Amino acid sequence: METVLRTLAQLSPILFAVAFLGPVIDQGMQALGLAAPLGVSTLTFALLIGGAWGLFAQMTGRWI
Amino acid sequence: MNAHSLVSADLSTLTDAELRRLELKIARKYSGKMPWRIVIWAFGNLAVWLSLWPLVMSSIMPLWLAFPIATINIALVYLPTHEAQHDIIARPGTKLRWLNELVGHATSWMMIYPFEVLRITHLDHHRHTNDPELDVDITTVAPGPWSAIWTTIRQRQPKAKRSMDYLAALARANRPDLIVLAVLYRLGFIAILGALAWSGYALEALFLWWLPYQIAITYIIFFLSWAPHHPGNERYRYRNTRSWKSSVGNIGSMGMQFHIVHHLHPYIPLHLTPAAYYEMRPILEARGCRLGDL
């Protein structure tokens, strides 16, 4: 149990990015009427951006 | 000598013990009173914030209007939990003790902290104020207001020292159970945000909780931690915090202009600290406290 929790806590930047940041970017783009480039859906684009940012936070320990 | 004659009295002739006696006499006068207003504040604030969710989700209230209200709600959460941390609403063993604990638990989760974690770490801050090794709030020290805001944001990053200091305080208190609970709260927060977001309410979750929390916690740390302890380099109990005149007034600075009274006598309710301060001021002056122009 504790190992699972520790692992999840260590992965929290990635979890946050996929669970929340991606959908926020997606729904934010839709609300503003913005289209994703290269013909991909806004959700795919948002998950790529959010995921990359989460990976950055995961590796560096900071979002900004 | 009584407390009312202090203004004209020459306190420099009094001994340390005499000054202490006078100070305690004033402090006791303002303590032990049930602060009902903070209880009403706690539950009223919670009710308003909770009501925003159905109002926004059913399109009765626009999100742009709910966002500033939610930010104010979350900024107002900390003071009731702070009173409960210090047992000001009801001390252990008294009839209304359950209410003290209820206020603490009912408010702190909005800030994504278990009440007991806030209580233990905050009391540790009181014990070790400005100690570079042991004060859990030492990471809020910054040379000026803008750098204080930036430091607060930096200290909320995943690998920031502040989180480590909080965990260390819980470890010192021999409460590994609270470390687990704190982690569960964080993961639970992500799970709730994720569930809302993937149900189509990402912007609602962003503007009713996540962003208000980020703004509110910056504001709270600025006025409850940075400003009253600035520059944060003295540890003597009469010098480790201060009073000061805030440019946003007493309400705008959440009553923290009188933070020195809170540190010296943390059992005095928030709304009574100004009166206690003005009555105690000559003693504090004689003690060499940092009183600014208040």
mmCIF file of C-alpha atoms in Angstrom:
data_model
loop_
_atom_site.group_PDB
_atom_site.id
_atom_site.type_symbol
_atom_site.label_atom_id
_atom_site.label_comp_id
_atom_site.label_asym_id
_atom_site.label_seq_id
_atom_site.Cartn_x
_atom_site.Cartn_y
_atom_site.Cartn_z
ATOM 1 C CA MET A 1 0.000 0.000 0.000
ATOM 2 C CA GLU A 2 2.688 2.440 1.050
ATOM 3 C CA THR A 3 4.799 1.549 -2.011
ATOM 4 C CA VAL A 4 1.823 2.165 -4.299
ATOM 5 C CA LEU A 5 1.165 5.523 -2.636
ATOM 6 C CA ARG A 6 4.823 6.537 -2.823
ATOM 7 C CA THR A 7 4.947 5.636 -6.513
ATOM 8 C CA LEU A 8 1.752 7.545 -7.268
ATOM 9 C CA ALA A 9 3.014 10.557 -5.313
ATOM 10 C CA GLN A 10 6.285 10.507 -7.243
ATOM 11 C CA LEU A 11 4.357 10.355 -10.500
ATOM 12 C CA SER A 12 1.945 13.125 -9.512
ATOM 13 C CA PRO A 13 3.163 15.644 -12.152
ATOM 14 C CA ILE A 14 2.421 13.152 -14.943
ATOM 15 C CA LEU A 15 -0.874 12.145 -13.317
ATOM 16 C CA PHE A 16 -1.883 15.798 -12.977
ATOM 17 C CA ALA A 17 -0.971 16.476 -16.599
ATOM 18 C CA VAL A 18 -2.984 13.581 -18.024
ATOM 19 C CA ALA A 19 -5.896 13.777 -15.590
ATOM 20 C CA PHE A 20 -6.368 17.533 -15.519
ATOM 21 C CA LEU A 21 -4.026 19.662 -17.602
ATOM 22 C CA GLY A 22 -4.807 17.898 -20.890
ATOM 23 C CA PRO A 23 -8.608 18.243 -20.569
ATOM 24 C CA VAL A 24 -8.203 21.858 -19.373
ATOM 25 C CA ILE A 25 -6.235 22.756 -22.515
ATOM 26 C CA ASP A 26 -8.701 20.811 -24.674
ATOM 27 C CA GLN A 27 -11.826 22.419 -23.218
ATOM 28 C CA GLY A 28 -10.115 25.810 -23.085
ATOM 29 C CA MET A 29 -9.345 25.601 -26.806
ATOM 30 C CA GLN A 30 -12.910 24.589 -27.551
ATOM 31 C CA ALA A 31 -14.303 27.439 -25.457
ATOM 32 C CA LEU A 32 -12.093 29.909 -27.338
ATOM 33 C CA GLY A 33 -12.927 28.346 -30.705
ATOM 34 C CA LEU A 34 -9.300 27.402 -31.409
ATOM 35 C CA ALA A 35 -8.456 24.529 -33.737
ATOM 36 C CA ALA A 36 -5.518 22.190 -33.243
ATOM 37 C CA PRO A 37 -2.745 22.260 -35.861
ATOM 38 C CA LEU A 38 -1.961 19.453 -38.345
ATOM 39 C CA GLY A 39 -5.564 18.294 -38.409
ATOM 40 C CA VAL A 40 -5.413 16.516 -35.048
ATOM 41 C CA SER A 41 -8.264 16.801 -32.540
ATOM 42 C CA THR A 42 -8.027 19.402 -29.784
ATOM 43 C CA LEU A 43 -7.946 16.593 -27.211
ATOM 44 C CA THR A 44 -4.971 14.867 -28.891
ATOM 45 C CA PHE A 45 -3.171 18.187 -29.175
ATOM 46 C CA ALA A 46 -3.987 19.096 -25.566
ATOM 47 C CA LEU A 47 -2.778 15.754 -24.253
ATOM 48 C CA LEU A 48 0.476 16.147 -26.202
ATOM 49 C CA ILE A 49 1.085 19.638 -24.803
ATOM 50 C CA GLY A 50 -0.109 18.741 -21.295
ATOM 51 C CA GLY A 51 1.816 15.459 -21.333
ATOM 52 C CA ALA A 52 5.031 17.146 -22.466
ATOM 53 C CA TRP A 53 4.656 19.783 -19.740
ATOM 54 C CA GLY A 54 3.965 17.074 -17.182
ATOM 55 C CA LEU A 55 7.039 15.168 -18.324
ATOM 56 C CA PHE A 56 9.091 18.338 -17.946
ATOM 57 C CA ALA A 57 7.740 18.801 -14.405
ATOM 58 C CA GLN A 58 8.341 15.145 -13.633
ATOM 59 C CA MET A 59 11.967 15.319 -14.719
ATOM 60 C CA THR A 60 12.927 18.750 -13.376
ATOM 61 C CA GLY A 61 10.729 18.913 -10.266
ATOM 62 C CA ARG A 62 9.146 22.186 -11.319
ATOM 63 C CA TRP A 63 6.358 23.354 -13.601
ATOM 64 C CA ILE A 64 7.838 26.806 -14.156
ATOM 65 C CA MET B 1 -0.465 48.952 38.313
ATOM 66 C CA ASN B 2 -3.368 47.952 36.115
ATOM 67 C CA ALA B 3 -3.540 47.537 32.362
ATOM 68 C CA HIS B 4 -5.380 50.860 31.813
ATOM 69 C CA SER B 5 -2.653 52.958 33.356
ATOM 70 C CA LEU B 6 0.016 51.570 31.068
ATOM 71 C CA VAL B 7 -0.026 54.375 28.539
ATOM 72 C CA SER B 8 1.300 56.924 30.955
ATOM 73 C CA ALA B 9 3.409 54.547 32.998
ATOM 74 C CA ASP B 10 7.179 54.383 32.834
ATOM 75 C CA LEU B 11 7.646 50.726 32.145
ATOM 76 C CA SER B 12 11.418 50.929 31.932
ATOM 77 C CA THR B 13 11.595 50.646 35.705
ATOM 78 C CA LEU B 14 9.733 47.322 35.745
ATOM 79 C CA THR B 15 11.455 43.976 35.922
ATOM 80 C CA ASP B 16 11.058 41.279 33.307
ATOM 81 C CA ALA B 17 8.708 39.352 35.598
ATOM 82 C CA GLU B 18 6.560 42.437 36.243
ATOM 83 C CA LEU B 19 6.263 43.152 32.533
ATOM 84 C CA ARG B 20 5.337 39.525 31.932
ATOM 85 C CA ARG B 21 2.664 39.686 34.615
ATOM 86 C CA LEU B 22 1.092 42.786 33.078
ATOM 87 C CA GLU B 23 1.244 41.302 29.603
ATOM 88 C CA LEU B 24 -0.441 38.087 30.725
ATOM 89 C CA LYS B 25 -3.130 40.035 32.542
ATOM 90 C CA ILE B 26 -4.077 41.788 29.306
ATOM 91 C CA ALA B 27 -3.827 38.578 27.278
ATOM 92 C CA ARG B 28 -6.144 36.721 29.664
ATOM 93 C CA LYS B 29 -8.684 39.519 29.408
ATOM 94 C CA TYR B 30 -9.036 38.815 25.673
ATOM 95 C CA SER B 31 -8.935 35.028 25.807
ATOM 96 C CA GLY B 32 -11.395 32.316 26.721
ATOM 97 C CA LYS B 33 -14.266 33.859 24.796
ATOM 98 C CA MET B 34 -16.128 31.703 22.294
ATOM 99 C CA PRO B 35 -15.496 33.257 18.850
ATOM 100 C CA TRP B 36 -18.855 32.447 17.262
ATOM 101 C CA ARG B 37 -18.136 34.733 14.358
ATOM 102 C CA ILE B 38 -15.295 32.479 13.172
ATOM 103 C CA VAL B 39 -17.644 29.449 13.314
ATOM 104 C CA ILE B 40 -20.248 31.285 11.234
ATOM 105 C CA TRP B 41 -17.451 32.480 8.938
ATOM 106 C CA ALA B 42 -16.178 28.900 8.459
ATOM 107 C CA PHE B 43 -19.497 27.313 7.576
ATOM 108 C CA GLY B 44 -20.891 30.321 5.708
ATOM 109 C CA ASN B 45 -17.795 30.458 3.549
ATOM 110 C CA LEU B 46 -17.926 26.714 2.916
ATOM 111 C CA ALA B 47 -21.620 26.906 1.974
ATOM 112 C CA VAL B 48 -21.014 29.744 -0.485
ATOM 113 C CA TRP B 49 -18.124 27.912 -2.152
ATOM 114 C CA LEU B 50 -20.037 24.619 -2.396
ATOM 115 C CA SER B 51 -23.076 26.412 -3.832
ATOM 116 C CA LEU B 52 -20.961 27.821 -6.663
ATOM 117 C CA TRP B 53 -20.584 24.349 -8.202
ATOM 118 C CA PRO B 54 -24.262 23.588 -8.924
ATOM 119 C CA LEU B 55 -24.893 27.243 -9.788
ATOM 120 C CA VAL B 56 -22.167 27.203 -12.440
ATOM 121 C CA MET B 57 -22.800 23.667 -13.685
ATOM 122 C CA SER B 58 -26.489 24.430 -14.203
ATOM 123 C CA SER B 59 -25.581 27.711 -15.975
ATOM 124 C CA ILE B 60 -27.366 29.866 -13.386
ATOM 125 C CA MET B 61 -24.150 31.715 -12.595
ATOM 126 C CA PRO B 62 -21.464 32.466 -15.196
ATOM 127 C CA LEU B 63 -18.007 31.074 -14.513
ATOM 128 C CA TRP B 64 -16.377 34.500 -14.813
ATOM 129 C CA LEU B 65 -18.460 35.672 -11.841
ATOM 130 C CA ALA B 66 -17.983 32.519 -9.789
ATOM 131 C CA PHE B 67 -14.194 32.585 -10.200
ATOM 132 C CA PRO B 68 -13.473 35.689 -8.052
ATOM 133 C CA ILE B 69 -16.025 34.531 -5.465
ATOM 134 C CA ALA B 70 -14.314 31.130 -5.273
ATOM 135 C CA THR B 71 -10.929 32.853 -4.913
ATOM 136 C CA ILE B 72 -12.220 34.916 -1.987
ATOM 137 C CA ASN B 73 -13.789 31.767 -0.468
ATOM 138 C CA ILE B 74 -10.530 29.850 -0.549
ATOM 139 C CA ALA B 75 -8.563 32.839 0.751
ATOM 140 C CA LEU B 76 -11.013 32.996 3.672
ATOM 141 C CA VAL B 77 -10.676 29.307 4.511
ATOM 142 C CA TYR B 78 -7.397 29.502 6.337
ATOM 143 C CA LEU B 79 -8.313 31.775 9.258
ATOM 144 C CA PRO B 80 -11.070 29.528 10.689
ATOM 145 C CA THR B 81 -8.815 26.477 10.462
ATOM 146 C CA HIS B 82 -6.045 28.550 12.046
ATOM 147 C CA GLU B 83 -8.281 29.374 15.024
ATOM 148 C CA ALA B 84 -9.122 25.672 15.333
ATOM 149 C CA GLN B 85 -5.444 24.693 15.154
ATOM 150 C CA HIS B 86 -4.862 26.826 18.245
ATOM 151 C CA ASP B 87 -7.941 25.407 20.049
ATOM 152 C CA ILE B 88 -9.394 28.913 20.217
ATOM 153 C CA ILE B 89 -12.952 27.789 19.456
ATOM 154 C CA ALA B 90 -12.880 25.195 22.239
ATOM 155 C CA ARG B 91 -9.998 23.709 24.207
ATOM 156 C CA PRO B 92 -9.527 19.935 24.693
ATOM 157 C CA GLY B 93 -11.926 18.538 27.273
ATOM 158 C CA THR B 94 -14.497 21.314 26.987
ATOM 159 C CA LYS B 95 -18.120 20.881 25.928
ATOM 160 C CA LEU B 96 -17.745 22.416 22.463
ATOM 161 C CA ARG B 97 -14.472 20.704 21.627
ATOM 162 C CA TRP B 98 -16.201 18.786 18.825
ATOM 163 C CA LEU B 99 -17.043 22.109 17.176
ATOM 164 C CA ASN B 100 -13.416 23.209 17.243
ATOM 165 C CA GLU B 101 -12.401 19.986 15.489
ATOM 166 C CA LEU B 102 -15.340 20.161 13.080
ATOM 167 C CA VAL B 103 -14.377 23.681 11.985
ATOM 168 C CA GLY B 104 -10.793 22.526 11.451
ATOM 169 C CA HIS B 105 -11.699 19.461 9.398
ATOM 170 C CA ALA B 106 -14.533 21.154 7.474
ATOM 171 C CA THR B 107 -12.279 23.946 6.238
ATOM 172 C CA SER B 108 -8.778 22.566 5.722
ATOM 173 C CA TRP B 109 -9.696 20.074 2.977
ATOM 174 C CA MET B 110 -10.518 22.975 0.648
ATOM 175 C CA MET B 111 -6.821 23.808 0.846
ATOM 176 C CA ILE B 112 -5.948 20.164 0.190
ATOM 177 C CA TYR B 113 -4.412 19.608 3.612
ATOM 178 C CA PRO B 114 -5.594 17.336 6.413
ATOM 179 C CA PHE B 115 -6.435 19.449 9.471
ATOM 180 C CA GLU B 116 -3.978 17.591 11.713
ATOM 181 C CA VAL B 117 -1.154 18.241 9.247
ATOM 182 C CA LEU B 118 -1.861 21.973 9.331
ATOM 183 C CA ARG B 119 -2.109 21.903 13.117
ATOM 184 C CA ILE B 120 1.143 20.031 13.746
ATOM 185 C CA THR B 121 3.201 21.948 11.208
ATOM 186 C CA HIS B 122 1.801 25.322 12.289
ATOM 187 C CA LEU B 123 2.468 24.677 15.968
ATOM 188 C CA ASP B 124 5.978 23.660 14.926
ATOM 189 C CA HIS B 125 6.303 27.051 13.232
ATOM 190 C CA HIS B 126 5.358 28.704 16.530
ATOM 191 C CA ARG B 127 7.952 26.634 18.401
ATOM 192 C CA HIS B 128 10.764 27.296 15.938
ATOM 193 C CA THR B 129 9.922 30.657 14.365
ATOM 194 C CA ASN B 130 12.673 31.808 11.976
ATOM 195 C CA ASP B 131 14.871 28.805 12.759
ATOM 196 C CA PRO B 132 16.551 28.034 9.419
ATOM 197 C CA GLU B 133 16.509 24.293 10.162
ATOM 198 C CA LEU B 134 13.210 23.731 11.959
ATOM 199 C CA ASP B 135 10.725 26.444 10.977
ATOM 200 C CA VAL B 136 8.389 24.931 8.353
ATOM 201 C CA ASP B 137 7.699 28.428 7.033
ATOM 202 C CA ILE B 138 11.319 29.496 6.661
ATOM 203 C CA THR B 139 11.062 29.104 2.872
ATOM 204 C CA THR B 140 8.767 32.139 2.733
ATOM 205 C CA VAL B 141 11.640 34.450 3.699
ATOM 206 C CA ALA B 142 12.385 36.860 0.850
ATOM 207 C CA PRO B 143 13.971 40.312 0.554
ATOM 208 C CA GLY B 144 10.878 42.119 -0.752
ATOM 209 C CA PRO B 145 7.178 41.714 -1.576
ATOM 210 C CA TRP B 146 7.579 40.717 -5.231
ATOM 211 C CA SER B 147 10.295 38.219 -4.493
ATOM 212 C CA ALA B 148 8.072 36.905 -1.673
ATOM 213 C CA ILE B 149 5.302 36.192 -4.182
ATOM 214 C CA TRP B 150 7.723 34.536 -6.600
ATOM 215 C CA THR B 151 9.295 32.492 -3.786
ATOM 216 C CA THR B 152 5.851 31.280 -2.715
ATOM 217 C CA ILE B 153 5.126 30.073 -6.248
ATOM 218 C CA ARG B 154 8.526 28.378 -6.523
ATOM 219 C CA GLN B 155 7.986 26.659 -3.194
ATOM 220 C CA ARG B 156 4.828 24.972 -4.534
ATOM 221 C CA GLN B 157 6.745 23.127 -7.238
ATOM 222 C CA PRO B 158 6.962 19.306 -6.987
ATOM 223 C CA LYS B 159 10.475 19.116 -5.536
ATOM 224 C CA ALA B 160 10.402 22.295 -3.455
ATOM 225 C CA LYS B 161 11.999 22.462 -0.010
ATOM 226 C CA ARG B 162 8.741 23.597 1.641
ATOM 227 C CA SER B 163 7.064 20.215 1.068
ATOM 228 C CA MET B 164 10.130 18.472 2.478
ATOM 229 C CA ASP B 165 10.054 20.755 5.547
ATOM 230 C CA TYR B 166 6.406 19.850 6.158
ATOM 231 C CA LEU B 167 7.151 16.136 5.895
ATOM 232 C CA ALA B 168 10.141 16.558 8.226
ATOM 233 C CA ALA B 169 7.912 18.278 10.811
ATOM 234 C CA LEU B 170 5.465 15.359 10.674
ATOM 235 C CA ALA B 171 8.338 12.912 11.020
ATOM 236 C CA ARG B 172 9.657 14.832 14.059
ATOM 237 C CA ALA B 173 6.168 14.649 15.552
ATOM 238 C CA ASN B 174 6.296 10.885 14.984
ATOM 239 C CA ARG B 175 3.178 10.992 12.791
ATOM 240 C CA PRO B 176 3.949 8.873 9.698
ATOM 241 C CA ASP B 177 0.191 8.277 9.440
ATOM 242 C CA LEU B 178 -0.256 11.964 8.632
ATOM 243 C CA ILE B 179 2.373 11.785 5.907
ATOM 244 C CA VAL B 180 0.282 9.048 4.275
ATOM 245 C CA LEU B 181 -2.903 11.093 4.780
ATOM 246 C CA ALA B 182 -1.303 14.206 3.278
ATOM 247 C CA VAL B 183 -0.279 12.195 0.205
ATOM 248 C CA LEU B 184 -3.812 10.773 -0.054
ATOM 249 C CA TYR B 185 -5.258 14.297 0.022
ATOM 250 C CA ARG B 186 -2.939 15.356 -2.832
ATOM 251 C CA LEU B 187 -3.762 12.297 -4.902
ATOM 252 C CA GLY B 188 -7.450 12.690 -4.060
ATOM 253 C CA PHE B 189 -7.309 16.282 -5.289
ATOM 254 C CA ILE B 190 -5.837 15.142 -8.618
ATOM 255 C CA ALA B 191 -8.480 12.377 -8.810
ATOM 256 C CA ILE B 192 -11.352 14.846 -8.200
ATOM 257 C CA LEU B 193 -9.941 17.357 -10.688
ATOM 258 C CA GLY B 194 -9.442 14.525 -13.192
ATOM 259 C CA ALA B 195 -12.954 13.148 -12.707
ATOM 260 C CA LEU B 196 -14.446 16.611 -13.204
ATOM 261 C CA ALA B 197 -12.222 17.341 -16.194
ATOM 262 C CA TRP B 198 -12.950 14.071 -18.015
ATOM 263 C CA SER B 199 -16.680 14.585 -17.332
ATOM 264 C CA GLY B 200 -16.552 17.840 -19.277
ATOM 265 C CA TYR B 201 -16.062 20.210 -16.348
ATOM 266 C CA ALA B 202 -12.363 20.976 -16.701
ATOM 267 C CA LEU B 203 -12.826 24.755 -16.833
ATOM 268 C CA GLU B 204 -15.177 24.673 -13.863
ATOM 269 C CA ALA B 205 -12.595 22.713 -11.864
ATOM 270 C CA LEU B 206 -9.889 25.122 -13.018
ATOM 271 C CA PHE B 207 -11.726 28.320 -12.125
ATOM 272 C CA LEU B 208 -13.592 27.159 -9.020
ATOM 273 C CA TRP B 209 -10.828 25.289 -7.251
ATOM 274 C CA TRP B 210 -7.377 24.912 -8.804
ATOM 275 C CA LEU B 211 -6.704 28.520 -9.808
ATOM 276 C CA PRO B 212 -8.499 30.082 -6.792
ATOM 277 C CA TYR B 213 -6.385 27.833 -4.588
ATOM 278 C CA GLN B 214 -3.161 28.974 -6.277
ATOM 279 C CA ILE B 215 -4.073 32.661 -5.932
ATOM 280 C CA ALA B 216 -5.404 32.270 -2.389
ATOM 281 C CA ILE B 217 -2.432 30.327 -1.068
ATOM 282 C CA THR B 218 -0.057 32.953 -2.487
ATOM 283 C CA TYR B 219 -2.086 35.678 -0.759
ATOM 284 C CA ILE B 220 -2.324 33.727 2.514
ATOM 285 C CA ILE B 221 1.396 32.985 2.673
ATOM 286 C CA PHE B 222 2.218 36.585 1.815
ATOM 287 C CA PHE B 223 0.156 38.036 4.663
ATOM 288 C CA LEU B 224 0.309 35.269 7.248
ATOM 289 C CA SER B 225 3.911 34.258 6.820
ATOM 290 C CA TRP B 226 6.123 36.606 4.848
ATOM 291 C CA ALA B 227 4.871 40.050 5.908
ATOM 292 C CA PRO B 228 4.578 39.519 9.695
ATOM 293 C CA HIS B 229 7.976 37.819 9.986
ATOM 294 C CA HIS B 230 9.931 39.872 7.494
ATOM 295 C CA PRO B 231 12.955 39.873 7.339
ATOM 296 C CA GLY B 232 12.764 36.565 9.208
ATOM 297 C CA ASN B 233 16.218 36.668 10.731
ATOM 298 C CA GLU B 234 15.491 37.029 14.470
ATOM 299 C CA ARG B 235 14.461 34.189 16.762
ATOM 300 C CA TYR B 236 13.865 35.922 20.107
ATOM 301 C CA ARG B 237 10.146 35.632 20.881
ATOM 302 C CA TYR B 238 9.647 39.394 21.164
ATOM 303 C CA ARG B 239 11.475 40.015 17.891
ATOM 304 C CA ASN B 240 10.650 37.067 15.619
ATOM 305 C CA THR B 241 7.464 38.686 14.368
ATOM 306 C CA ARG B 242 6.168 42.232 14.199
ATOM 307 C CA SER B 243 3.243 44.564 13.837
ATOM 308 C CA TRP B 244 3.038 46.765 10.790
ATOM 309 C CA LYS B 245 0.635 49.040 8.991
ATOM 310 C CA SER B 246 -0.512 47.329 5.834
ATOM 311 C CA SER B 247 -1.323 49.381 2.754
ATOM 312 C CA VAL B 248 -4.386 47.160 2.195
ATOM 313 C CA GLY B 249 -5.643 47.698 5.744
ATOM 314 C CA ASN B 250 -6.420 45.226 8.487
ATOM 315 C CA ILE B 251 -9.161 43.354 6.631
ATOM 316 C CA GLY B 252 -7.126 43.249 3.411
ATOM 317 C CA SER B 253 -4.196 41.782 5.312
ATOM 318 C CA MET B 254 -6.502 39.354 7.147
ATOM 319 C CA GLY B 255 -5.853 40.858 10.578
ATOM 320 C CA MET B 256 -2.152 40.080 10.364
ATOM 321 C CA GLN B 257 -1.041 43.622 11.200
ATOM 322 C CA PHE B 258 -1.270 42.426 14.815
ATOM 323 C CA HIS B 259 0.485 39.112 14.252
ATOM 324 C CA ILE B 260 2.882 39.799 17.109
ATOM 325 C CA VAL B 261 0.015 39.417 19.592
ATOM 326 C CA HIS B 262 -0.912 36.087 17.998
ATOM 327 C CA HIS B 263 2.630 34.742 18.350
ATOM 328 C CA LEU B 264 2.973 35.872 21.955
ATOM 329 C CA HIS B 265 -0.534 34.752 22.943
ATOM 330 C CA PRO B 266 -1.894 32.347 20.322
ATOM 331 C CA TYR B 267 -5.031 31.618 22.364
ATOM 332 C CA ILE B 268 -6.477 35.111 21.710
ATOM 333 C CA PRO B 269 -9.165 35.027 18.968
ATOM 334 C CA LEU B 270 -8.283 36.788 15.740
ATOM 335 C CA HIS B 271 -10.957 39.487 16.082
ATOM 336 C CA LEU B 272 -9.654 40.498 19.518
ATOM 337 C CA THR B 273 -5.969 40.826 18.607
ATOM 338 C CA PRO B 274 -6.233 44.533 17.613
ATOM 339 C CA ALA B 275 -7.700 45.525 20.996
ATOM 340 C CA ALA B 276 -5.196 43.329 22.839
ATOM 341 C CA TYR B 277 -2.387 44.859 20.805
ATOM 342 C CA TYR B 278 -3.264 48.468 21.569
ATOM 343 C CA GLU B 279 -3.603 47.703 25.264
ATOM 344 C CA MET B 280 -0.361 45.750 25.272
ATOM 345 C CA ARG B 281 1.582 48.139 23.078
ATOM 346 C CA PRO B 282 3.515 50.010 25.840
ATOM 347 C CA ILE B 283 4.713 46.659 27.197
ATOM 348 C CA LEU B 284 5.734 45.483 23.745
ATOM 349 C CA GLU B 285 7.573 48.753 23.245
ATOM 350 C CA ALA B 286 9.387 48.273 26.536
ATOM 351 C CA ARG B 287 10.292 44.755 25.352
ATOM 352 C CA GLY B 288 11.939 46.151 22.230
ATOM 353 C CA CYS B 289 9.398 44.587 19.853
ATOM 354 C CA ARG B 290 9.256 45.591 16.203
ATOM 355 C CA LEU B 291 6.063 47.646 16.163
ATOM 356 C CA GLY B 292 6.424 49.670 12.995
ATOM 357 C CA ASP B 293 4.052 52.605 12.741
ATOM 358 C CA LEU B 294 0.974 50.835 14.066
#
